[in-house]
Structures are given as C-alpha cells and as structure tokens.
C-alpha cells in the first residue's frame, strides 16, 4: 500500500492551476494596494504643496492689510468700519 495517494496528472494540474490563480490574485491585490498607497501619498503631497503656497499668499495679504490699517491709524482720517457678509448658499 503506497504512503501517498495516487493522483492522476489531471488532478495535479488542477491543484497547481488553482494554487497559481490564488497566488496571482494575492500578488495582484498586493500590487494594487501598493499603487493605491503611492497614489494617496502623491495626492497628499500635492495637496500639501498647494495649501503651503496658498498659506503664504494669505499671510502676505494679511501683512499688507495690517500695514494699511496701521497707516490709517496714524493719519487723521477716521478708521473704516468693517462688515462681514455671509453667503447663505455656502
């Protein structure tokens, strides 16, 4: 009596092909996950660079406004009154 069961070559091929398909699926899922992770990193870096630039623009505008207000405060002109309007659509 043999220690290992006897398999036909067809059964062995089917087992190998199922294993191969499973390995291909795992490899593809891993690759897709890596690509998605890299895409998310690049998207975050792009967003970060965009907002870093906008942050600098906002800071520059605030400095300009503060300088203009300081000049107005030193002059004899009355200080402007500011009103904030809210857009109900936003």
CSV table of N, CA and C in Angstrom, one decimal:
chain,number,residue,atom,x,y,z
A,1,UNK,N,0.8,-1.2,0.0
A,1,UNK,CA,0.0,0.0,0.0
A,1,UNK,C,0.9,1.2,0.0
A,2,UNK,N,0.7,2.2,-0.9
A,2,UNK,CA,1.5,3.3,-1.0
A,2,UNK,C,1.3,4.3,0.1
A,3,UNK,N,2.3,5.1,0.5
A,3,UNK,CA,2.2,6.0,1.6
A,3,UNK,C,1.4,7.3,1.1
A,4,UNK,N,1.6,7.6,-0.1
A,4,UNK,CA,0.9,8.8,-0.7
A,4,UNK,C,-0.2,8.4,-1.6
A,5,UNK,N,-1.3,9.1,-1.6
A,5,UNK,CA,-2.4,8.7,-2.6
A,5,UNK,C,-1.9,8.9,-4.0
A,6,UNK,N,-2.4,8.1,-4.9
A,6,UNK,CA,-2.1,8.2,-6.3
A,6,UNK,C,-3.0,9.2,-6.9
A,7,UNK,N,-2.4,10.2,-7.6
A,7,UNK,CA,-3.2,11.2,-8.3
A,7,UNK,C,-3.0,11.1,-9.7
A,8,UNK,N,-4.0,11.4,-10.5
A,8,UNK,CA,-3.9,11.5,-11.9
A,8,UNK,C,-3.2,12.8,-12.3
A,9,UNK,N,-2.6,12.8,-13.4
A,9,UNK,CA,-1.9,14.0,-13.8
A,9,UNK,C,-2.9,15.2,-13.9
A,10,UNK,N,-4.2,14.9,-14.3
A,10,UNK,CA,-5.2,16.0,-14.4
A,10,UNK,C,-5.5,16.6,-13.0
A,11,UNK,N,-5.6,15.7,-12.0
A,11,UNK,CA,-5.8,16.2,-10.6
A,11,UNK,C,-4.7,17.1,-10.2
A,12,UNK,N,-3.4,16.7,-10.5
A,12,UNK,CA,-2.3,17.5,-10.1
A,12,UNK,C,-2.3,18.9,-10.8
A,13,UNK,N,-2.6,18.9,-12.1
A,13,UNK,CA,-2.7,20.1,-12.9
A,13,UNK,C,-3.7,21.0,-12.4
A,14,UNK,N,-4.9,20.5,-12.0
A,14,UNK,CA,-6.0,21.3,-11.4
A,14,UNK,C,-5.5,22.0,-10.1
A,15,UNK,N,-4.9,21.2,-9.3
A,15,UNK,CA,-4.4,21.7,-8.0
A,15,UNK,C,-3.4,22.8,-8.2
A,16,UNK,N,-2.5,22.6,-9.1
A,16,UNK,CA,-1.5,23.6,-9.4
A,16,UNK,C,-2.1,24.8,-10.0
A,17,UNK,N,-3.1,24.7,-10.9
A,17,UNK,CA,-3.7,25.8,-11.5
A,17,UNK,C,-4.5,26.6,-10.5
A,18,UNK,N,-5.2,26.0,-9.6
A,18,UNK,CA,-5.9,26.7,-8.5
A,18,UNK,C,-4.9,27.5,-7.6
A,19,UNK,N,-3.8,26.8,-7.3
A,19,UNK,CA,-2.8,27.5,-6.5
A,19,UNK,C,-2.2,28.7,-7.2
A,20,UNK,N,-2.0,28.5,-8.5
A,20,UNK,CA,-1.4,29.5,-9.3
A,20,UNK,C,-2.4,30.7,-9.4
A,21,UNK,N,-3.7,30.4,-9.6
A,21,UNK,CA,-4.7,31.5,-9.7
A,21,UNK,C,-4.7,32.2,-8.3
A,22,UNK,N,-4.7,31.5,-7.2
A,22,UNK,CA,-4.7,32.1,-5.9
A,22,UNK,C,-3.5,33.0,-5.7
A,23,UNK,N,-2.4,32.5,-6.1
A,23,UNK,CA,-1.1,33.3,-6.0
A,23,UNK,C,-1.2,34.6,-6.8
A,24,UNK,N,-1.7,34.4,-8.0
A,24,UNK,CA,-1.8,35.6,-8.9
A,24,UNK,C,-2.8,36.6,-8.3
A,25,UNK,N,-3.9,36.2,-7.7
A,25,UNK,CA,-4.8,37.1,-7.1
A,25,UNK,C,-4.2,37.8,-5.9
A,26,UNK,N,-3.5,37.1,-5.1
A,26,UNK,CA,-2.8,37.7,-4.0
A,26,UNK,C,-1.8,38.7,-4.4
A,27,UNK,N,-1.0,38.3,-5.4
A,27,UNK,CA,0.0,39.3,-6.0
A,27,UNK,C,-0.6,40.5,-6.6
A,28,UNK,N,-1.7,40.3,-7.3
A,28,UNK,CA,-2.4,41.5,-7.9
A,28,UNK,C,-3.0,42.4,-6.8
A,29,UNK,N,-3.6,41.8,-5.8
A,29,UNK,CA,-4.1,42.6,-4.7
A,29,UNK,C,-3.0,43.4,-4.0
A,30,UNK,N,-1.9,42.7,-3.8
A,30,UNK,CA,-0.8,43.4,-3.1
A,30,UNK,C,-0.3,44.6,-4.0
A,31,UNK,N,-0.1,44.3,-5.3
A,31,UNK,CA,0.3,45.4,-6.2
A,31,UNK,C,-0.7,46.5,-6.2
A,32,UNK,N,-2.0,46.2,-6.3
A,32,UNK,CA,-3.0,47.3,-6.4
A,32,UNK,C,-2.9,48.1,-5.1
A,33,UNK,N,-2.7,47.4,-3.9
A,33,UNK,CA,-2.7,48.1,-2.7
A,33,UNK,C,-1.5,49.0,-2.6
A,34,UNK,N,-0.3,48.6,-3.1
A,34,UNK,CA,0.9,49.4,-3.2
A,34,UNK,C,0.7,50.6,-4.1
A,35,UNK,N,0.1,50.4,-5.2
A,35,UNK,CA,-0.2,51.5,-6.2
A,35,UNK,C,-1.1,52.5,-5.5
A,36,UNK,N,-2.2,52.0,-4.9
A,36,UNK,CA,-3.1,52.9,-4.3
A,36,UNK,C,-2.5,53.7,-3.2
A,37,UNK,N,-1.6,53.1,-2.4
A,37,UNK,CA,-0.9,53.8,-1.3
A,37,UNK,C,0.0,54.9,-1.9
A,38,UNK,N,0.7,54.6,-2.9
A,38,UNK,CA,1.6,55.6,-3.6
A,38,UNK,C,0.7,56.7,-4.1
A,39,UNK,N,-0.4,56.4,-4.7
A,39,UNK,CA,-1.3,57.5,-5.3
A,39,UNK,C,-1.8,58.4,-4.1
A,40,UNK,N,-2.2,57.8,-3.0
A,40,UNK,CA,-2.6,58.6,-1.9
A,40,UNK,C,-1.5,59.5,-1.3
A,41,UNK,N,-0.3,58.9,-1.3
A,41,UNK,CA,0.8,59.7,-0.8
A,41,UNK,C,1.1,60.9,-1.8
A,42,UNK,N,1.1,60.7,-3.1
A,42,UNK,CA,1.3,61.7,-4.0
A,42,UNK,C,0.2,62.8,-4.0
A,43,UNK,N,-1.1,62.3,-3.8
A,43,UNK,CA,-2.2,63.2,-3.7
A,43,UNK,C,-2.0,64.1,-2.5
A,44,UNK,N,-1.6,63.5,-1.3
A,44,UNK,CA,-1.4,64.3,-0.1
A,44,UNK,C,-0.3,65.3,-0.3
A,45,UNK,N,0.8,64.9,-1.0
A,45,UNK,CA,1.9,65.8,-1.2
A,45,UNK,C,1.5,67.0,-2.1
A,46,UNK,N,0.7,66.7,-3.1
A,46,UNK,CA,0.2,67.7,-4.0
A,46,UNK,C,-0.7,68.7,-3.2
A,47,UNK,N,-1.6,68.2,-2.4
A,47,UNK,CA,-2.5,69.0,-1.6
A,47,UNK,C,-1.7,69.9,-0.7
A,48,UNK,N,-0.7,69.3,0.0
A,48,UNK,CA,0.1,70.0,1.0
A,48,UNK,C,0.9,71.1,0.3
A,49,UNK,N,1.4,70.9,-0.9
A,49,UNK,CA,2.2,71.9,-1.6
A,49,UNK,C,1.2,73.1,-2.0
A,50,UNK,N,0.0,72.7,-2.5
A,50,UNK,CA,-0.9,73.7,-2.9
A,50,UNK,C,-1.3,74.6,-1.8
A,51,UNK,N,-1.6,74.0,-0.6
A,51,UNK,CA,-2.0,74.8,0.5
A,51,UNK,C,-0.9,75.5,1.2
A,52,UNK,N,0.4,75.0,1.1
A,52,UNK,CA,1.5,75.8,1.6
A,52,UNK,C,1.6,77.1,0.8
A,53,UNK,N,1.5,77.0,-0.5
A,53,UNK,CA,1.5,78.2,-1.4
A,53,UNK,C,0.4,79.1,-1.0
A,54,UNK,N,-0.8,78.6,-0.9
A,54,UNK,CA,-1.9,79.5,-0.5
A,54,UNK,C,-1.8,80.1,0.9
A,55,UNK,N,-1.2,79.3,1.8
A,55,UNK,CA,-0.9,79.9,3.2
A,55,UNK,C,0.0,81.1,3.1
A,56,UNK,N,1.0,81.0,2.2
A,56,UNK,CA,2.0,82.1,2.1
A,56,UNK,C,1.2,83.3,1.5
A,57,UNK,N,0.4,83.1,0.5
A,57,UNK,CA,-0.4,84.2,-0.1
A,57,UNK,C,-1.3,84.8,0.9
A,58,UNK,N,-2.0,84.0,1.7
A,58,UNK,CA,-2.9,84.6,2.8
A,58,UNK,C,-2.1,85.4,3.8
A,59,UNK,N,-0.9,84.9,4.2
A,59,UNK,CA,-0.1,85.6,5.2
A,59,UNK,C,0.4,86.9,4.6
A,60,UNK,N,0.8,86.9,3.3
A,60,UNK,CA,1.2,88.1,2.7
A,60,UNK,C,0.1,89.1,2.6
A,61,UNK,N,-1.1,88.7,2.3
A,61,UNK,CA,-2.3,89.6,2.2
A,61,UNK,C,-2.6,90.2,3.6
A,62,UNK,N,-2.5,89.4,4.6
A,62,UNK,CA,-2.8,89.8,6.0
A,62,UNK,C,-1.8,90.9,6.4
A,63,UNK,N,-0.5,90.7,6.1
A,63,UNK,CA,0.5,91.7,6.4
A,63,UNK,C,0.3,93.0,5.7
A,64,UNK,N,-0.1,92.9,4.4
A,64,UNK,CA,-0.5,94.1,3.6
A,64,UNK,C,-1.6,94.9,4.3
A,65,UNK,N,-2.7,94.1,4.7
A,65,UNK,CA,-3.8,94.8,5.3
A,65,UNK,C,-3.4,95.4,6.6
A,66,UNK,N,-2.6,94.7,7.4
A,66,UNK,CA,-2.2,95.3,8.7
A,66,UNK,C,-1.4,96.5,8.5
A,67,UNK,N,-0.5,96.5,7.5
A,67,UNK,CA,0.3,97.7,7.2
A,67,UNK,C,-0.6,98.9,6.8
A,68,UNK,N,-1.6,98.6,6.0
A,68,UNK,CA,-2.5,99.7,5.5
A,68,UNK,C,-3.3,100.2,6.7
A,69,UNK,N,-3.8,99.3,7.6
A,69,UNK,CA,-4.6,99.8,8.8
A,69,UNK,C,-3.7,100.6,9.7
A,70,UNK,N,-2.4,100.2,9.8
A,70,UNK,CA,-1.5,100.9,10.7
A,70,UNK,C,-1.3,102.4,10.1
A,71,UNK,N,-1.2,102.5,8.8
A,71,UNK,CA,-1.1,103.8,8.2
A,71,UNK,C,-2.3,104.6,8.4
A,72,UNK,N,-3.5,104.0,8.3
A,72,UNK,CA,-4.8,104.7,8.5
A,72,UNK,C,-4.9,105.2,10.0
A,73,UNK,N,-4.4,104.3,10.9
A,73,UNK,CA,-4.5,104.7,12.3
A,73,UNK,C,-3.6,105.9,12.7
A,74,UNK,N,-2.5,106.0,11.9
A,74,UNK,CA,-1.6,107.1,12.2
A,74,UNK,C,-2.0,108.4,11.5
A,75,UNK,N,-2.9,108.3,10.5
A,75,UNK,CA,-3.4,109.5,9.8
A,75,UNK,C,-4.6,110.1,10.6
A,76,UNK,N,-5.1,111.3,10.1
A,76,UNK,CA,-6.2,111.9,10.8
A,76,UNK,C,-7.6,111.5,10.2
A,77,UNK,N,-7.5,110.5,9.2
A,77,UNK,CA,-8.8,110.0,8.7
A,77,UNK,C,-9.4,109.1,9.7
A,78,UNK,N,-10.8,109.0,9.6
A,78,UNK,CA,-11.5,108.1,10.5
A,78,UNK,C,-11.2,106.6,10.1
A,79,UNK,N,-11.1,105.7,11.0
A,79,UNK,CA,-10.9,104.3,10.7
A,79,UNK,C,-12.1,103.7,10.0
A,80,UNK,N,-11.9,102.9,9.0
A,80,UNK,CA,-13.0,102.3,8.3
A,80,UNK,C,-13.8,101.3,9.1
A,81,UNK,N,-15.0,101.2,8.9
A,81,UNK,CA,-15.8,100.2,9.6
A,81,UNK,C,-16.0,98.9,8.7
A,82,UNK,N,-15.7,97.8,9.3
A,82,UNK,CA,-15.8,96.6,8.5
A,82,UNK,C,-17.0,95.8,8.8
A,83,UNK,N,-17.6,95.2,7.8
A,83,UNK,CA,-18.8,94.4,7.9
A,83,UNK,C,-18.6,93.1,7.2
A,84,UNK,N,-18.9,92.0,7.8
A,84,UNK,CA,-18.8,90.7,7.2
A,84,UNK,C,-20.1,90.2,6.7
A,85,UNK,N,-20.2,89.9,5.5
A,85,UNK,CA,-21.4,89.3,4.9
A,85,UNK,C,-21.2,87.8,4.7
A,86,UNK,N,-22.3,87.1,5.0
A,86,UNK,CA,-22.3,85.7,4.9
A,86,UNK,C,-23.1,85.3,3.7
A,87,UNK,N,-22.6,84.5,2.8
A,87,UNK,CA,-23.4,84.0,1.7
A,87,UNK,C,-24.2,82.8,2.2
A,88,UNK,N,-25.6,82.9,2.1
A,88,UNK,CA,-26.4,81.8,2.6
A,88,UNK,C,-26.3,80.6,1.8
A,89,UNK,N,-25.8,80.7,0.6
A,89,UNK,CA,-25.7,79.5,-0.3
A,89,UNK,C,-24.5,78.6,0.1
A,90,UNK,N,-23.6,79.1,0.9
A,90,UNK,CA,-22.4,78.2,1.3
A,90,UNK,C,-22.6,77.6,2.6
